[in-house]
XYZ file of C-alpha atoms in Angstrom:
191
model
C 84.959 85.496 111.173
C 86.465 84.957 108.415
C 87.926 88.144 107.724
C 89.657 88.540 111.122
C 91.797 85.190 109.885
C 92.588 86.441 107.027
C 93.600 89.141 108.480
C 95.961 87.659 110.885
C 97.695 85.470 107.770
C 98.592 88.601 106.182
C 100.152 89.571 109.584
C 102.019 86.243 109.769
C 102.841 86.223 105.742
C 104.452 89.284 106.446
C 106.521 88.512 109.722
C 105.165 90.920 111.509
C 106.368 92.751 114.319
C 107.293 96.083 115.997
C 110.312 97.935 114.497
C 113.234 98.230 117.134
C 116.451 99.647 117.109
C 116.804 100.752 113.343
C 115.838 97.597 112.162
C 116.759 97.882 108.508
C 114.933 94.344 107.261
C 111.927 95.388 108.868
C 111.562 99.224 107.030
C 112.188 97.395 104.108
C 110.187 94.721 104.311
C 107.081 97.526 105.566
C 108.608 99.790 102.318
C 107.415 97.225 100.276
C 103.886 96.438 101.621
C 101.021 97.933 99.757
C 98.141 97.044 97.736
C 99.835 95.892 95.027
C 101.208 92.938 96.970
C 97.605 92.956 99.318
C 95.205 92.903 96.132
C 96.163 89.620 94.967
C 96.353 88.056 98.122
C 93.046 88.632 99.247
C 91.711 87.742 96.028
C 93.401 84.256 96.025
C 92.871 83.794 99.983
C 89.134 85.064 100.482
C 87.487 82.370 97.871
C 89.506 79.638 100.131
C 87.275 80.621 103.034
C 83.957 80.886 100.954
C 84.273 78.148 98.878
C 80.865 79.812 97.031
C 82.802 82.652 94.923
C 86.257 82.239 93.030
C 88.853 84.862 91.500
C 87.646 85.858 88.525
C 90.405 83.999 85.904
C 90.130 86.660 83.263
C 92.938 88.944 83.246
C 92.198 92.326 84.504
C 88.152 91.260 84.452
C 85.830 93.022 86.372
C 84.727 91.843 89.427
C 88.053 90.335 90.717
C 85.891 87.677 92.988
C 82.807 85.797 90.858
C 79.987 83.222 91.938
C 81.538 79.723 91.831
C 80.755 77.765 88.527
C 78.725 80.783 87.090
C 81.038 81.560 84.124
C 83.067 78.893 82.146
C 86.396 78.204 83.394
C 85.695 81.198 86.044
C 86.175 83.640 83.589
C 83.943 87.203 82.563
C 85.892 90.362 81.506
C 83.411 92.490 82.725
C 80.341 91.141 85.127
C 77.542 92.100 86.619
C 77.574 90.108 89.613
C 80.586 89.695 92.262
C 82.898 91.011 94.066
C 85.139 94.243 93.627
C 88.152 94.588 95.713
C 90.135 97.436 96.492
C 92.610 98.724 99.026
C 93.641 101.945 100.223
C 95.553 104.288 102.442
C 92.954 106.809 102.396
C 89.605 106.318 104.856
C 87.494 107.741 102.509
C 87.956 109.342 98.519
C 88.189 105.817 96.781
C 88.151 104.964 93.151
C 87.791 102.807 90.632
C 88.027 102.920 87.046
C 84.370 102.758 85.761
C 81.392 104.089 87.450
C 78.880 100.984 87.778
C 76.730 99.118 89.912
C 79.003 96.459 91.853
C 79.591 94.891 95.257
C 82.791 96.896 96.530
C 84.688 95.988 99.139
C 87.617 98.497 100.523
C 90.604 97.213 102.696
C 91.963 100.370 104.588
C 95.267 100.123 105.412
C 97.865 102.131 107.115
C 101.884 101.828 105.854
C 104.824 103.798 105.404
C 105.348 105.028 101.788
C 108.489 104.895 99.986
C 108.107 108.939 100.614
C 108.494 108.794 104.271
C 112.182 107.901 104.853
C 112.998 110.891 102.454
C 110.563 113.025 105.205
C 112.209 111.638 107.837
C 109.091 109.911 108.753
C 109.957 107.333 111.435
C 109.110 103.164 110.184
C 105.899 102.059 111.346
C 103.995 98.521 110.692
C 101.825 97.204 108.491
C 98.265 97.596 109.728
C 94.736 97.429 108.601
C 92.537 100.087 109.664
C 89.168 98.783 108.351
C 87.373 97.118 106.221
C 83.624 97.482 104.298
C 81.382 96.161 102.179
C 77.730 97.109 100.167
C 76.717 97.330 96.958
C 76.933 100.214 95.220
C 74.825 101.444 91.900
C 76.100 103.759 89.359
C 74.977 106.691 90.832
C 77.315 105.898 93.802
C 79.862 107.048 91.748
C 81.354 110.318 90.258
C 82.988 109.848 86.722
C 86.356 112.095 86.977
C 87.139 111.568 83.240
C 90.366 113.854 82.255
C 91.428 116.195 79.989
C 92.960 115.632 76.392
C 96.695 115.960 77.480
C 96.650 114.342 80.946
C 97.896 110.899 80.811
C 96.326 109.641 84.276
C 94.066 107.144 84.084
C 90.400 107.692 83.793
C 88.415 107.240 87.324
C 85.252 107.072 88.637
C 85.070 108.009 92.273
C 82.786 106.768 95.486
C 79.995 109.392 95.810
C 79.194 110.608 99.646
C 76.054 107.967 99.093
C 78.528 105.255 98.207
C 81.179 106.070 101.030
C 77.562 105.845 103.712
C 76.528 102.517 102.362
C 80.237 101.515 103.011
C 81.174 103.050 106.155
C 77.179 101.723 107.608
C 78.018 98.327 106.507
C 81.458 97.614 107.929
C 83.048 94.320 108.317
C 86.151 95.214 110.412
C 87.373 98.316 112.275
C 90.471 98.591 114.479
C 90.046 100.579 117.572
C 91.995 102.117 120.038
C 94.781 104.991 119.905
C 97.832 102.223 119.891
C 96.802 99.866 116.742
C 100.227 98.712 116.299
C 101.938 95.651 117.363
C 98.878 93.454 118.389
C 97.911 96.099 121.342
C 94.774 97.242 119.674
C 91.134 96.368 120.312
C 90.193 94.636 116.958
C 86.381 94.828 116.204
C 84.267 92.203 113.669
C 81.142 93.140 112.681
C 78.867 90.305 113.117
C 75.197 91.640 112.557
């Protein structure tokens, strides 16, 4: 249950509501919205509503949500046990930058991208699509590495076996062929 209000906070944090009539705060306000600005909200709002895991206090450390009181001062660069977070745009293909056994958990999201005013692509709210959960081992993963002149940064992506422990285990799916502006069937895995 949880989930579904923290959901809804992110709705309210964010003002939300329908775009009308060109409204110019609105596109840029949605512009804006992303995981970059998600990420650390759900890492600081999810411990508040399970009070037995914290964010991880290590900068950068690995998972971003711990066990309470496991490591001093709530710190571990890089754990075994815990919580990854990640969001996306995409419903499947994510990544992460090592390939190793963790607890992953994916918020889906849809959003305009800076790209789509340039495509004439029309403003449209923020809205989460989904959201799932499992553990995943190593071999849930694919290690992309990179070449000796690329500069991206080295990834590991979710495996077909990872994306069906993920997509099985679901916490939250939005339903429905209008999911915008509060007149979509929401759906909360409870089992």
């Amino acid at each position: 249950v949880f989930i579904r209000h923290l959901l809804s906070v992110w709705y309210s944090r964010l003002g939300q509501r329908c775009p009308e009539k060109n409204d110019l705060s609105y596109v840029s306000a949605s512009m804006a919205v992303d995981k970059r600005g998600m990420l650390p909200f759900m890492n600081a709002a999810i411990p508040k509503y399970c009070t037995a895991i914290v964010k991880n206090t290590y900068h950068n450390g690995h998972p971003d949500l711990i066990p309470a009181g496991k490591f001093p001062n709530d710190a571990v660069q890089h754990g075994t046990v815990g919580i990854e977070i990640k969001g996306s745009r995409h419903r499947s293909g994510w990544q992460g930058h090592n390939a190793e056994q963790c607890w992953l958990m994916v918020f889906v999201f849809d959003s305009n991208t800076s790209r789509d005013a340039l495509n004439n692509i029309p403003p449209r709210p923020f809205c989460f699509v989904s959201v799932y959960g499992a553990q995943l081992l190593k071999e849930d993963w694919n290690f992309s590495g990179r070449s000796e002149t690329s500069r991206r940064t080295i990834t590991a992506s979710v495996t077909r076996s990872g994306f069906n422990k993920m997509t099985s285990n679901w916490i939250y799916q939005r339903q429905g062929s209008d999911v915008f502006c509060g007149k979509d069937v929401d759906v909360l895995h409870t089992e």
